Coordinates of C-alpha atoms (C1' of nucleotides) in Angstrom, one line a residue:
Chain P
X1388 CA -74.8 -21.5 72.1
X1389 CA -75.2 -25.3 71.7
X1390 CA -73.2 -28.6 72.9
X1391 CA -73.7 -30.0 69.5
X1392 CA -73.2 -26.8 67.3
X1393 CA -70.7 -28.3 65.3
X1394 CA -73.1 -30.4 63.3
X1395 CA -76.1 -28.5 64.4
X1396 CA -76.3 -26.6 60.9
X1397 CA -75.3 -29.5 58.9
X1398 CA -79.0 -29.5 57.3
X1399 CA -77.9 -26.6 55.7
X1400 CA -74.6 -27.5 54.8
X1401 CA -76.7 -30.9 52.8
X1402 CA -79.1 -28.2 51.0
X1403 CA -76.7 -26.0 49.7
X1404 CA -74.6 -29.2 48.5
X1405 CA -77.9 -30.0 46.7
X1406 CA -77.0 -27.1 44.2
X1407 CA -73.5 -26.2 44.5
X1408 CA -70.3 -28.1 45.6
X1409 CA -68.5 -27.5 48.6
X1410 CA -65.1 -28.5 49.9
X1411 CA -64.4 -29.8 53.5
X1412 CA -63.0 -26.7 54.6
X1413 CA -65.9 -25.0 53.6
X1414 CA -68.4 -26.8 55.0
X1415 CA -66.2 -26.7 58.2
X1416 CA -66.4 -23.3 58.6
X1417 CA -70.2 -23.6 58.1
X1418 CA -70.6 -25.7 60.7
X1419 CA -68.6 -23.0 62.8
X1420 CA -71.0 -20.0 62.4
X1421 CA -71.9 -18.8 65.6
X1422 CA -75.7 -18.9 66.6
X1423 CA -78.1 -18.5 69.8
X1424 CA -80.9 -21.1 69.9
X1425 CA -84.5 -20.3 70.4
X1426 CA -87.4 -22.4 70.6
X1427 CA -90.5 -20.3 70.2
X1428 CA -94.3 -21.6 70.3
X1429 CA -96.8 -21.4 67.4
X1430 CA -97.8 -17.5 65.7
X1431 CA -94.2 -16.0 67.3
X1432 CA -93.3 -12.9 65.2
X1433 CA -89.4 -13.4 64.0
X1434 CA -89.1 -10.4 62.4
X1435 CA -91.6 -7.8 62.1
X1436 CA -92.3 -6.2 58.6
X1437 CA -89.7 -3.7 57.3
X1438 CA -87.6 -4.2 60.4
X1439 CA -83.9 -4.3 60.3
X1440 CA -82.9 -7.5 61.9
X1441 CA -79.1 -8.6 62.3
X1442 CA -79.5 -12.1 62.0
X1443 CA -80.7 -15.0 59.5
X1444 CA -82.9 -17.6 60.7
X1445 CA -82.0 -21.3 60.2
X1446 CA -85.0 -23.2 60.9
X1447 CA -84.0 -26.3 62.9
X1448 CA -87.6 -27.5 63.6
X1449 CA -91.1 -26.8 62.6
X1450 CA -92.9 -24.5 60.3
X1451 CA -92.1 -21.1 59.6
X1452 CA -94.1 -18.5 56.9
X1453 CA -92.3 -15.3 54.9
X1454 CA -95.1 -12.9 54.5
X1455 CA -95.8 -9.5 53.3
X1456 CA -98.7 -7.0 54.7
X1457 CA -100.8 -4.3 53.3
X1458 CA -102.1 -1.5 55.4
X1459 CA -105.3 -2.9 56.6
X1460 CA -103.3 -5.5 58.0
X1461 CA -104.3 -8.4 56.0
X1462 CA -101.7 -11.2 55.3
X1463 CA -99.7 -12.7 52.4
X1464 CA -97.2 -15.6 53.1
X1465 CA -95.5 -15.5 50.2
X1466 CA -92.7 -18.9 51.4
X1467 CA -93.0 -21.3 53.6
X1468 CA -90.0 -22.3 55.7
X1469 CA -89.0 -26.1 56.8
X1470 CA -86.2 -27.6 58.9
X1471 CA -83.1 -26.7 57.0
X1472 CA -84.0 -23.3 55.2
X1473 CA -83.0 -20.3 56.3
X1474 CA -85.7 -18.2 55.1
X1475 CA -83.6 -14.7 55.7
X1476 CA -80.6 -15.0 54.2
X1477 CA -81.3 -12.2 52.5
X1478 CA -81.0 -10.1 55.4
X1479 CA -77.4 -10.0 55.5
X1480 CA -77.1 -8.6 51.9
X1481 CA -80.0 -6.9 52.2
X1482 CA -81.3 -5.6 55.4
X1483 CA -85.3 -5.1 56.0
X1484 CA -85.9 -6.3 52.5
X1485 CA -87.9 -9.5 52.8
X1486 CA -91.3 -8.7 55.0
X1487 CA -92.2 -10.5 58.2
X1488 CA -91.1 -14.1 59.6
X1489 CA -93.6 -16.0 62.1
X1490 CA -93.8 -19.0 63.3
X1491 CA -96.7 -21.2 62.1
X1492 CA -96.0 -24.0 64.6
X1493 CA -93.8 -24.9 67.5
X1494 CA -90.6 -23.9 66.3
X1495 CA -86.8 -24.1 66.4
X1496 CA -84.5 -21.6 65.3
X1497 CA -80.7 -20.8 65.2
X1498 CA -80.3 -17.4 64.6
X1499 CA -76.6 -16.2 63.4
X1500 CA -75.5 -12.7 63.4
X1501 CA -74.8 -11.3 60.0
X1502 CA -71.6 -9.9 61.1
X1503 CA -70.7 -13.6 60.8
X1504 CA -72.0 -14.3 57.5
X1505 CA -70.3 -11.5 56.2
X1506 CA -67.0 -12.6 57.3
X1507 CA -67.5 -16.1 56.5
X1508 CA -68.3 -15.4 52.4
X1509 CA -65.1 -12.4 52.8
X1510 CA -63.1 -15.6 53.4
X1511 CA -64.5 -17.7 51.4
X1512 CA -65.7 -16.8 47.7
X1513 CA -67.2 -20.6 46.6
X1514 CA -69.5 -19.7 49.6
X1515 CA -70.2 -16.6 48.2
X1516 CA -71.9 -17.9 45.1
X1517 CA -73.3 -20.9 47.5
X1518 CA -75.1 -18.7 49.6
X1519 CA -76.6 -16.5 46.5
X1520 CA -77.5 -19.2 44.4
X1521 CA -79.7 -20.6 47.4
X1522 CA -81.3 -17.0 47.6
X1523 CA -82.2 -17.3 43.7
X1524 CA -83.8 -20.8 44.4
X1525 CA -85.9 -18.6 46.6
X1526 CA -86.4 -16.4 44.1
X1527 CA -87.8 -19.2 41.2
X1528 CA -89.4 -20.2 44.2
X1529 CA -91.3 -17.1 44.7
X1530 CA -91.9 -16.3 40.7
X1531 CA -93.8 -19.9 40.9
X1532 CA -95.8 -18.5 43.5
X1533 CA -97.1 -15.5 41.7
X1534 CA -97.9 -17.9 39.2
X1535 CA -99.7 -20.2 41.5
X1536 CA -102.0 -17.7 43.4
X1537 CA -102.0 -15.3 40.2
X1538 CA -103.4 -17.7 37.3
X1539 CA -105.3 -20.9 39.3
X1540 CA -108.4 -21.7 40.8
X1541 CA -108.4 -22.2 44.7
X1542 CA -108.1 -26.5 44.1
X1543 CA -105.1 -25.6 41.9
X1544 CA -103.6 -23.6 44.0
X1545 CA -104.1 -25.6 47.1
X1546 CA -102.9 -28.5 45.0
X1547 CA -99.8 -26.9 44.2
X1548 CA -99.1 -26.3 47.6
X1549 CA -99.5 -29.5 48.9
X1550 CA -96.8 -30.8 45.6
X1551 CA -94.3 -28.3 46.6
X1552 CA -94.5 -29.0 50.0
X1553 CA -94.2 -33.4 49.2
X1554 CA -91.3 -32.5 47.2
X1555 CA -89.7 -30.5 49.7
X1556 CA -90.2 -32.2 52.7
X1557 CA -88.7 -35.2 50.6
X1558 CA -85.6 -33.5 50.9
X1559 CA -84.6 -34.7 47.1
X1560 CA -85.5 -37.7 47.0
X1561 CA -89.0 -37.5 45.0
X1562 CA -92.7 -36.9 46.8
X1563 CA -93.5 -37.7 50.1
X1564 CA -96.8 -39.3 50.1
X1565 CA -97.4 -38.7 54.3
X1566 CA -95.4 -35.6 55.8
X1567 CA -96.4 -33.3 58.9
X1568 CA -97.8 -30.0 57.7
X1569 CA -98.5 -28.1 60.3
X1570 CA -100.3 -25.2 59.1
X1571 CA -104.5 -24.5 59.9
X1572 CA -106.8 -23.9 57.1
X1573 CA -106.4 -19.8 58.0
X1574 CA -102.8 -20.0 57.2
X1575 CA -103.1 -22.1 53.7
X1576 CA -105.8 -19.1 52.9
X1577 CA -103.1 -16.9 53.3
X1578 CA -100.5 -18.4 51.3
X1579 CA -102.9 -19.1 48.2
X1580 CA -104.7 -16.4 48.3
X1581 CA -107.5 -17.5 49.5
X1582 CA -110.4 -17.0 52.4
X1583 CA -110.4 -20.2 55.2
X1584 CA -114.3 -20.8 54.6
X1585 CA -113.1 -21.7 50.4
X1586 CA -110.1 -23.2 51.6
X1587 CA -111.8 -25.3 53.7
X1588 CA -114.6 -26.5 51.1
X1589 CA -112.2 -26.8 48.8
X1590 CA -110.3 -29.6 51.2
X1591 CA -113.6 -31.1 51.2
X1592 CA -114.0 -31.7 47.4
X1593 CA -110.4 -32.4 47.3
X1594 CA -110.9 -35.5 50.0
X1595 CA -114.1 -36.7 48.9
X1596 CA -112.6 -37.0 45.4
X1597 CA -110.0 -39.2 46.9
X1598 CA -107.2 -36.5 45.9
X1599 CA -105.4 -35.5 48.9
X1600 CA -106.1 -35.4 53.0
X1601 CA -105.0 -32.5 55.5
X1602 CA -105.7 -33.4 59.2
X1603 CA -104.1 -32.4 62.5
X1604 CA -101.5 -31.1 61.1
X1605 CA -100.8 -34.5 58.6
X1606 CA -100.9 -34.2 55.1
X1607 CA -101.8 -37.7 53.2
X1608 CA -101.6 -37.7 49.7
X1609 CA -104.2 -40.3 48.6
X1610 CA -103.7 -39.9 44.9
X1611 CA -100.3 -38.5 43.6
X1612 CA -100.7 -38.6 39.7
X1613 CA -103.9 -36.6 40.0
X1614 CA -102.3 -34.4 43.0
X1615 CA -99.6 -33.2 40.3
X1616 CA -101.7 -33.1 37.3
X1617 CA -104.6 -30.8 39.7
X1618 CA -102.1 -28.5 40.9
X1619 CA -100.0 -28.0 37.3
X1620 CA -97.3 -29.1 39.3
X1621 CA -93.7 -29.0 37.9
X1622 CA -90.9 -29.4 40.2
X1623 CA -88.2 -28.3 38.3
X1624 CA -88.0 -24.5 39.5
X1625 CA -87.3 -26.9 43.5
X1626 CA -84.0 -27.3 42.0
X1627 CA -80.7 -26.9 40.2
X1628 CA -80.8 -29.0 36.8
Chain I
X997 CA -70.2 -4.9 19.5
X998 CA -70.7 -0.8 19.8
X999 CA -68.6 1.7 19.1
X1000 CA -69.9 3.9 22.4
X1001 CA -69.3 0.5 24.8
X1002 CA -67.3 2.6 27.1
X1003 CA -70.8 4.1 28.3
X1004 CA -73.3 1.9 27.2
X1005 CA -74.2 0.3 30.2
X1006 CA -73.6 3.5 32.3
X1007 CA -78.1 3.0 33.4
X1008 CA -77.1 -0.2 35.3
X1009 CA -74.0 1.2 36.9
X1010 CA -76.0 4.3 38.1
X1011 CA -78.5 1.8 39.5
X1012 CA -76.4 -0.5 41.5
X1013 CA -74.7 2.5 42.6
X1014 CA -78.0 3.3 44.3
X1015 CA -77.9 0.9 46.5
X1016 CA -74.4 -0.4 46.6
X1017 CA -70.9 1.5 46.9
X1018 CA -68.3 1.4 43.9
X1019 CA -65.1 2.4 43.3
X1020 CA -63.8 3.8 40.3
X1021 CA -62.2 1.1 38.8
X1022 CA -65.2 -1.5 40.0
X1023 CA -67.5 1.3 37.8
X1024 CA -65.0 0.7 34.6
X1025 CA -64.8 -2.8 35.3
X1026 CA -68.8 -3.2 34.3
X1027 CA -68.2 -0.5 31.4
X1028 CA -65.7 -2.8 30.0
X1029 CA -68.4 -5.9 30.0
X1030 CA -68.2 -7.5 26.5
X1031 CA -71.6 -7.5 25.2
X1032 CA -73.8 -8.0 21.7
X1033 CA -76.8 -5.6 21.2
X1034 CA -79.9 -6.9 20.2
X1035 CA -83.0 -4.4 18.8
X1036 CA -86.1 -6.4 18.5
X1037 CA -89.7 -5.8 17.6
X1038 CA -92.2 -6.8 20.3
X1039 CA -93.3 -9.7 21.3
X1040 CA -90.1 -11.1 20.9
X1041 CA -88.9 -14.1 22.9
X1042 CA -85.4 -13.4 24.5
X1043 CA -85.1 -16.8 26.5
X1044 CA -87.9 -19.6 26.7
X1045 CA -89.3 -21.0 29.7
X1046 CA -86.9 -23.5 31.1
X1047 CA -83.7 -22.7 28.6
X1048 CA -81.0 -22.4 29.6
X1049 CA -79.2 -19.1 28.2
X1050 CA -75.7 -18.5 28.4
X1051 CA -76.1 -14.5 28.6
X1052 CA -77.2 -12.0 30.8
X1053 CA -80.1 -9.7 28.9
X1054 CA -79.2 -5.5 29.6
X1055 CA -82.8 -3.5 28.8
X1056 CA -81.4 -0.6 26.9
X1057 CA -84.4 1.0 25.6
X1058 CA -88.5 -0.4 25.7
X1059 CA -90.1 -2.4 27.9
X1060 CA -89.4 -6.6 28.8
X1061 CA -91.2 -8.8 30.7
X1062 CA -90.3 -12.2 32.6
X1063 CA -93.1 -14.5 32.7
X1064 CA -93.9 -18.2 33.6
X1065 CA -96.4 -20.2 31.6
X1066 CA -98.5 -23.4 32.9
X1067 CA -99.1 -26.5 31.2
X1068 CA -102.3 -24.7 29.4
X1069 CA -99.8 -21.6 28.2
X1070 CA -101.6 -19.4 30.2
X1071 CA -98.9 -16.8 31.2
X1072 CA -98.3 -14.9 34.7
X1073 CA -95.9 -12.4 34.2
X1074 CA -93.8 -12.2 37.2
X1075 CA -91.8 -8.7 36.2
X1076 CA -91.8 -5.8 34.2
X1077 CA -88.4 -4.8 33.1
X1078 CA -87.1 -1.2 32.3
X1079 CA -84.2 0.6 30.7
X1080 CA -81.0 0.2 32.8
X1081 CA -82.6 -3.1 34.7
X1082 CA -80.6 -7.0 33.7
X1083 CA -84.0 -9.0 34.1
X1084 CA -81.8 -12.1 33.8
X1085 CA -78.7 -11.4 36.2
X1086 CA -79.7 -14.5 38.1
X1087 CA -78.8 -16.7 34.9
X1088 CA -75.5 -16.8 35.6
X1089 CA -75.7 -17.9 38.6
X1090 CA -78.5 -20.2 38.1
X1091 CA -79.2 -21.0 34.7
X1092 CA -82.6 -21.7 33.8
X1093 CA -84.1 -20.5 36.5
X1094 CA -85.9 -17.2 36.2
X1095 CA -88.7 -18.6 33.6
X1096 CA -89.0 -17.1 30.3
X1097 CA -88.4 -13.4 29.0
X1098 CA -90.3 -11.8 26.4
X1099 CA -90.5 -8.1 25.1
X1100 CA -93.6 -6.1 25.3
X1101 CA -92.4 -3.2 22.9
X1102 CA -89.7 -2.4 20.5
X1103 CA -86.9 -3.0 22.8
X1104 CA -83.0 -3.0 22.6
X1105 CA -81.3 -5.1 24.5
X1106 CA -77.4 -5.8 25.0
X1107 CA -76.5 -9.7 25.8
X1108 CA -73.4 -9.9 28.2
X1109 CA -72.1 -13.6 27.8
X1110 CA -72.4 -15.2 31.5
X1111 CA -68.9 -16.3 31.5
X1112 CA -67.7 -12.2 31.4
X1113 CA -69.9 -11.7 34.4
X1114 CA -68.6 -14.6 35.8
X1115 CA -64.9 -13.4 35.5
X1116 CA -66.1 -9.8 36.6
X1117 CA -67.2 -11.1 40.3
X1118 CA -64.5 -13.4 40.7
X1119 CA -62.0 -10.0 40.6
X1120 CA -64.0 -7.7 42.2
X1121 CA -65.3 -9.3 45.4
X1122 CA -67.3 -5.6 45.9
X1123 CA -69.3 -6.4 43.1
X1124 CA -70.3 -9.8 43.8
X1125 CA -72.1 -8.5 46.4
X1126 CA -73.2 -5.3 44.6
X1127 CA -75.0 -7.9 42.1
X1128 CA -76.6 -9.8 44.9
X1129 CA -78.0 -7.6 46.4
X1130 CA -79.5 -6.3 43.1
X1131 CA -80.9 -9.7 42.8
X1132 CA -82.3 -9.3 46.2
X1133 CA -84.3 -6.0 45.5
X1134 CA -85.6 -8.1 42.6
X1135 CA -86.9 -10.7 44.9
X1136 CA -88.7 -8.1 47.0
X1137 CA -90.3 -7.0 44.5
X1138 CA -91.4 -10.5 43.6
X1139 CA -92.7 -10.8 47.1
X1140 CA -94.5 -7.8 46.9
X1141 CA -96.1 -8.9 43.5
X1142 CA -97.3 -12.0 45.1
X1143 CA -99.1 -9.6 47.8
X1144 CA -101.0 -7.6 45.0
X1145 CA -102.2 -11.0 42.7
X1146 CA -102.8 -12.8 45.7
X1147 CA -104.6 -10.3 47.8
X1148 CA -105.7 -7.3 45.9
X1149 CA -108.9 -6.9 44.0
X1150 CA -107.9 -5.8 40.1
X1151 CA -108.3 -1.6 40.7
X1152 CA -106.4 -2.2 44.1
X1153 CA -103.6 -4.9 41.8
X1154 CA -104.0 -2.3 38.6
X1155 CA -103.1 0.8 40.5
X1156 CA -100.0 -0.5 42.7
X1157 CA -98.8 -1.6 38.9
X1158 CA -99.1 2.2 38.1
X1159 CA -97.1 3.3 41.0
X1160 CA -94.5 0.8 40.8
X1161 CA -93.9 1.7 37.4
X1162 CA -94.4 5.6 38.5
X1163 CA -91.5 4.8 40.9
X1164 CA -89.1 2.9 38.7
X1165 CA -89.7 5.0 35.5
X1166 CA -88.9 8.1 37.9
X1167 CA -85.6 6.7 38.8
X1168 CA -85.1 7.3 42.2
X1169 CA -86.5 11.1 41.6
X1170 CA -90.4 10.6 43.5
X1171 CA -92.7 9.7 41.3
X1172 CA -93.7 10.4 37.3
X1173 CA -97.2 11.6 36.7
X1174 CA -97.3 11.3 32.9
X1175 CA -94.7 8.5 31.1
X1176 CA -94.2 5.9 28.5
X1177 CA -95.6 2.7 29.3
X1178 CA -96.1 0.6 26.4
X1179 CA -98.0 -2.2 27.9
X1180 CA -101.1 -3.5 26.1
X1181 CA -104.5 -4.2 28.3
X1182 CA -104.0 -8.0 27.8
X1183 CA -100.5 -7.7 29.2
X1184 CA -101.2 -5.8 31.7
X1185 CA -103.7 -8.9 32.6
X1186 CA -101.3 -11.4 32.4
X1187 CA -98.9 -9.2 34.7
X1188 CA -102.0 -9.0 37.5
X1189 CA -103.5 -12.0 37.0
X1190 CA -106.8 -10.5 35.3
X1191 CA -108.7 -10.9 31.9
X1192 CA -108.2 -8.1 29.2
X1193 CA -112.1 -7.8 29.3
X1194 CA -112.1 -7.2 33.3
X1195 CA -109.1 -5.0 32.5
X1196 CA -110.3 -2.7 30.3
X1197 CA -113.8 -2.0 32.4
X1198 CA -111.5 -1.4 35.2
X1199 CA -109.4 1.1 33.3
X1200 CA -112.8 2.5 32.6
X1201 CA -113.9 3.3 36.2
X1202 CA -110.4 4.5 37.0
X1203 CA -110.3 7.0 34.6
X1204 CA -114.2 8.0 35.2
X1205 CA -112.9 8.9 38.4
X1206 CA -110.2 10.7 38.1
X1207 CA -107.6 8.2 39.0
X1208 CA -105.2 7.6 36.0
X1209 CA -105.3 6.7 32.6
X1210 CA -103.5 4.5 30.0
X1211 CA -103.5 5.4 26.6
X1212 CA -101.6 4.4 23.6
X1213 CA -99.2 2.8 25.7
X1214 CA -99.1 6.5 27.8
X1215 CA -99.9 6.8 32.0
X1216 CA -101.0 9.3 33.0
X1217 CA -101.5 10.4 36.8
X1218 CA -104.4 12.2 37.2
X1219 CA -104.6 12.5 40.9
X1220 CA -101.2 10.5 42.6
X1221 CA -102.2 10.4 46.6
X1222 CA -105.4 8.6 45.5
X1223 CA -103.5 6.6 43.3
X1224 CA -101.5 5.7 45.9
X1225 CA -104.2 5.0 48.3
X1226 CA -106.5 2.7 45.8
X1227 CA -103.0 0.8 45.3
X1228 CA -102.0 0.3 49.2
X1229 CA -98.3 1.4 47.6
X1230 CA -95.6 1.6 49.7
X1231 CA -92.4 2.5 47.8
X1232 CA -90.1 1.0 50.5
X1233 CA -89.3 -2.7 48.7
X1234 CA -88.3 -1.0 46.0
X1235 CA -84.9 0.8 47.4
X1236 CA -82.5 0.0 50.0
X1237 CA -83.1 2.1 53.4
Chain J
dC836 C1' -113.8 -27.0 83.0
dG837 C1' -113.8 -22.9 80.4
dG838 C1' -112.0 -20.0 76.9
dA839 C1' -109.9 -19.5 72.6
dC840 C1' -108.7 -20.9 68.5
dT841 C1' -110.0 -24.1 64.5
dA842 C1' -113.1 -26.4 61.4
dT843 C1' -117.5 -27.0 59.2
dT844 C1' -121.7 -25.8 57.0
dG845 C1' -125.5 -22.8 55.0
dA846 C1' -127.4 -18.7 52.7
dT847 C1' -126.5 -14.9 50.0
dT848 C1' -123.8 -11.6 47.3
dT849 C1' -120.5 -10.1 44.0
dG850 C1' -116.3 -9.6 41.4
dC851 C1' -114.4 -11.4 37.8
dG852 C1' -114.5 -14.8 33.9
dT853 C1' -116.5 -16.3 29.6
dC854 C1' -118.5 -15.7 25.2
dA855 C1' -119.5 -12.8 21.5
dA856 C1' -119.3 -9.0 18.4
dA857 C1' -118.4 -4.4 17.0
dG858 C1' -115.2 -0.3 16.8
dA859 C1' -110.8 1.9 17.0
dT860 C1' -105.8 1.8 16.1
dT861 C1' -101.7 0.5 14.2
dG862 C1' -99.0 -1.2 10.8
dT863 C1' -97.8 -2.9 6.1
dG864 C1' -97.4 -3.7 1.4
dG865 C1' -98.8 -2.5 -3.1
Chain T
dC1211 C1' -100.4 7.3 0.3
dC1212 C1' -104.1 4.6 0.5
dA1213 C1' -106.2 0.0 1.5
dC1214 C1' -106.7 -3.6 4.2
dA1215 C1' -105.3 -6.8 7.6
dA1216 C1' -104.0 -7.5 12.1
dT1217 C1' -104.1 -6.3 16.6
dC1218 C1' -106.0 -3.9 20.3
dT1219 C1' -110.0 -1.8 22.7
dT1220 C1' -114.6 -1.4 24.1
dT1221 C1' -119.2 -2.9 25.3
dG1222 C1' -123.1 -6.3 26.4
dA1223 C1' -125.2 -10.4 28.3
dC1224 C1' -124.6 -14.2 31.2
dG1225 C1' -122.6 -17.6 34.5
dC1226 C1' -119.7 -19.0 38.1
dA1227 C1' -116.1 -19.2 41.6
dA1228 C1' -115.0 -17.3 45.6
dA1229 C1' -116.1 -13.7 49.2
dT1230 C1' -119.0 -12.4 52.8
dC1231 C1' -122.0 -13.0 56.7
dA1232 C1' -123.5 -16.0 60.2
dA1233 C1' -123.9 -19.7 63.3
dT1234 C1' -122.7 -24.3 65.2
dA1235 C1' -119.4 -27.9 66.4
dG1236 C1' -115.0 -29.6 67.5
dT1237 C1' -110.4 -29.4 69.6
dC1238 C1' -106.7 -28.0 72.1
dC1239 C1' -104.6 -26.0 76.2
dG1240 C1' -104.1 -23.8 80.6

DNA sequence: CGGACTATTGATTTGCGTCAAAGATTGTGG
DNA sequence: CCACAATCTTTGACGCAAATCAATAGTCCG
């Protein structure tokens, strides 16, 4: 457990507030979930697919991927996970229900037994619907994903990506036009859908047309309006209203 | 409102009884839901993308689908919904966030006001979570629809459809090798991300070899392990444990 | 300094899209 | 109950976006 636990999961407590209002005490008792800290390096498996864990993950730091595999082995990340999401909430309704959890880069991570999510929504019903309305954000996330790698060409899809991401990282407050991204061009193939050898010449195209740069990690968006317009992007399934 | 109410939405007690445990009185609690039914013709828009309803949609009898659209109109479908599913349960939570929802046959379809499910969780704690987690199982499913557009080439992304639909059709009963699917080829392309034309030549080579065939809105298995196999199906996202 | 990822580029292949047009089915109104 | 329209299915020819195979740099880290 942490020195500083009692605002440590306050990043949480400011996303759920985005969509649903909370009172003092409820964001008190938050704040007082239980939770053992690990900091874990780049590709660390969180959960393995179809395993039963008994925690969520809050990511405190770093870059985290959901993703699903088929047989041969071969990945989807269908979410990505930044500081202040916690990408298996699910679990706790739903046990072994969401596929696999790795780390895409140097990571932090609270993890908090369900036992005391469980108690803490018994006690308090506001929390309840708090909790599942950030799981269907998820959701609306992930039906806009289907869409992305489902209907668009690899620059749409990429572009898409790299919208989402700005808007996110922005934390509601617009696009970020410069945010750390750490994810390699082998990863971003597996969240659109998409081999690293297109990926990667589609990066090129997409920089040399003064669109949008990804480089050690740093993404650098060198042309917003076209970004948005390349990638279809919409932001209104990122949030409540 | 229907004269038979008192077992009218028995299909969607039975299904969250699959996965979650109710009492008696939590089971007439749902029967007692006031709803209007609805019997539409296909193609039928039941909420648009982006409205905001202020109902939850029951599938009685034919086949629904939710979709999102891009700027273009090109639609993905994201879900195919079945008798005794509520493709829109996550309205009342979050309003206007699951996309649109359209109906691919003759379908009827009973609309439960959002405020009656509201007042339903507020008494029945049991339920609230009963309902999430029935929400949850339709976010796995999304996830494992973003693994079949995203990685799947269209007899692999064709085929899992098949199964799914085997599965769910079945009931919890294995798998059907012959039922009702009223899906046109188009759909079905919107719903794996495919042209009719690729489609239909697809269907083709499926059915030359032996695999399954669709016909006036009719599956039929012809030889389920391959099926299976071709599809890289796994049944597990689709039930709890 | 060496080994393992990661990025980049080229050559080639192929699965799927696009365009087009002809049948087959289904449904509807007279 | 038939006629005709609308929708859905099927097939062909052709083009292209992305996969595949392969090889060389670049970069990070122990």
């Amino acid at each position: 457990m942490l020195a500083d636990a009692s605002v440590a999961l306050q990043p949480f407590v400011d996303r759920l507030r985005r969509h649903s209002p909370l009172s003092d005490e409820e964001q008190a008792a938050i704040q007082r979930l239980p939770f053992s800290r690990l900091r874990l390096g780049a590709s660390r498996e969180l959960v393995r697919t179809g395993e039963k864990s008994a925690f969520c993950c809050f990511v405190a730091e770093g870059l985290v991927a959901r993703y699903a595999e088929d047989r041969a082995g071969l990945r989807q990340i269908t979410a990505l996970q930044i500081p202040g999401d916690m990408p298996d909430l699910h679990s706790a309704i739903l046990p072994g229900g969401l596929g696999g959890l790795i780390t895409l880069s140097q990571a932090t991570v609270f993890r908090v037994p369900h036992a005391a999510v469980l108690r803490l929504i018994e006690e308090f019903p506001a929390l309840t619907l708090a909790l599942w309305r950030d799981t269907l954000l998820d959701a609306a996330m992930l039906m806009s994903w289907v869409a992305n790698v489902g209907r668009r060409s690899a620059r749409q899809r990429i572009a898409h990506i790299f919208c989402e991401m700005s808007v996110r990282y922005a934390g509601g407050n617009g696009y970020l036009d410069a945010f750390e991204f750490p994810i390699t061009q082998v990863q971003l193939g597996e969240a659109a859908g998409l081999t690293n050898v297109h990926v990667n010449r589609t990066l090129r195209t997409m920089r040399e047309t003064g669109l949008v740069e990804l480089r050690s990690g740093k993404v650098i968006i060198l042309n917003r309006a076209d970004l948005i317009q390349a990638g279809d992007f919409d932001p209104a399934y990122l949030t409540v209203d």
